[in-house]
């Protein structure tokens, strides 16, 4: 068998091995069509089935209620940063944003091109090491929407509770924690996520949008940048990222085989408890700068006593078969991304390595 590492990269990220093997088996002839999926017409019956199954699995596994549209778009979550205000904001109108780090800031920058931004809460005062108390946000009831980043991939924080926004639509960038735990989708008017963290390969962005938010979207926009176009055409207005959507479908089938999102959530909690436990039990060597109640169960960030030790840790980890342990360049230190597809076994192996490293270098 080919060599595999424990891959802790933040995105693109590890995928279930069984999914990779299924992809391999489906090449060169998907469903006896004589073509690989990436060779199928996006209008072909075989592809239409993949597209429909991906949507049906999302609806089932993520419990998406009636009245929501599921879209597969391109341009990454970064395109949503401007597409949302382009469709929903205007000069003289305002939107609320909670600033919890790099990705929120990027979303805020784009929104300001289209209208006013009210920073309803921010954790910038403490270098984004916590999630602001959601009941203490300064929400503006006249806002077009409230935008949050549910999991902060770089800072290592995660919302554990969501703001109550009343009649103001709540929009969340869930790029790095979508499908990682049970969620009441009905609290949100829109959820979006690039697939490459927790759902599949790069190239497709999932958008889940409620009908009444869609109804508020502007019409005088370029076709590709209008949500309505993609809703009308079931995300097949133009050639979509068919291969990426197919892999997302396989990942969803894998989640179902695992017992659904609830089972995945249990596993994710076990993984995070183990890793943060080892960090907290060895405070002379490992230090997580994130407030305990704000810690991300997807991306754990921590420091070692010196930067030299961090460099050594990353190098020795790589040699031992643990990849992608280096923290984001803007934060430094170590970052361990433990998305759905990272098994408990991988975190167990890593924490064993961490303890040995601490013993040898402490
Ligand atoms: C990775 C990431 C993005 C950017 O996604 P792209 O698909 O590269 O545009 C946005 N938000 C969050 C929370 C992310 O983790």
CSV table of N, CA, C and O in Angstrom, one decimal, residues 83 87 113 160 163 191 198 203 211 237 286 291 295 306 313 321 354:
chain,number,residue,atom,x,y,z
A,83,UNK,N,-19.8,38.3,-2.5
A,83,UNK,CA,-21.1,38.0,-3.1
A,83,UNK,C,-22.2,38.3,-2.1
A,83,UNK,O,-23.3,38.7,-2.5
A,87,UNK,N,-25.1,41.1,-3.0
A,87,UNK,CA,-26.5,40.7,-3.2
A,87,UNK,C,-27.4,41.3,-2.1
A,87,UNK,O,-28.6,41.5,-2.4
A,113,UNK,N,-17.1,47.6,0.7
A,113,UNK,CA,-17.2,48.0,-0.7
A,113,UNK,C,-18.6,48.3,-1.1
A,113,UNK,O,-18.9,49.0,-2.1
A,160,UNK,N,-19.4,28.4,20.4
A,160,UNK,CA,-20.1,27.3,21.0
A,160,UNK,C,-21.6,27.6,21.1
A,160,UNK,O,-22.4,26.6,21.3
A,163,UNK,N,-25.4,33.8,18.2
A,163,UNK,CA,-26.2,35.0,18.6
A,163,UNK,C,-27.6,34.8,18.2
A,163,UNK,O,-28.0,34.2,17.2
A,191,UNK,N,-25.7,29.6,5.3
A,191,UNK,CA,-24.4,29.0,5.8
A,191,UNK,C,-23.6,28.8,4.5
A,191,UNK,O,-24.1,28.4,3.5
A,198,UNK,N,-13.5,20.4,5.5
A,198,UNK,CA,-14.2,19.3,6.2
A,198,UNK,C,-15.1,18.5,5.3
A,198,UNK,O,-15.8,17.6,5.8
A,203,UNK,N,-12.3,23.5,-4.7
A,203,UNK,CA,-13.0,23.7,-6.0
A,203,UNK,C,-14.5,23.9,-5.9
A,203,UNK,O,-15.1,24.4,-6.9
A,211,UNK,N,-35.1,30.7,1.6
A,211,UNK,CA,-35.9,31.3,0.6
A,211,UNK,C,-36.1,32.8,0.9
A,211,UNK,O,-36.0,33.6,0.0
A,237,UNK,N,-26.0,26.5,-14.0
A,237,UNK,CA,-26.0,27.6,-15.0
A,237,UNK,C,-24.9,27.5,-15.9
A,237,UNK,O,-25.1,27.6,-17.1
A,286,UNK,N,3.7,22.7,27.1
A,286,UNK,CA,2.7,23.1,26.1
A,286,UNK,C,1.8,24.2,26.6
A,286,UNK,O,1.3,24.1,27.8
A,291,UNK,N,-8.8,30.9,25.2
A,291,UNK,CA,-9.7,30.8,26.3
A,291,UNK,C,-10.4,29.4,26.3
A,291,UNK,O,-10.9,29.1,25.2
A,295,UNK,N,-12.2,27.3,22.7
A,295,UNK,CA,-11.2,26.5,21.9
A,295,UNK,C,-11.9,25.8,20.7
A,295,UNK,O,-13.0,25.2,20.9
A,306,UNK,N,10.0,27.5,23.4
A,306,UNK,CA,10.7,28.5,22.6
A,306,UNK,C,10.4,28.2,21.1
A,306,UNK,O,9.9,27.1,20.8
A,313,UNK,N,10.2,20.6,16.9
A,313,UNK,CA,9.0,19.7,17.0
A,313,UNK,C,8.4,19.5,15.6
A,313,UNK,O,8.1,18.3,15.2
A,321,UNK,N,6.2,11.0,10.6
A,321,UNK,CA,4.9,10.8,9.9
A,321,UNK,C,3.7,11.6,10.2
A,321,UNK,O,2.6,11.3,9.9
A,354,UNK,N,3.9,13.8,21.2
A,354,UNK,CA,4.0,15.1,21.9
A,354,UNK,C,4.6,14.8,23.3
A,354,UNK,O,5.5,15.5,23.8
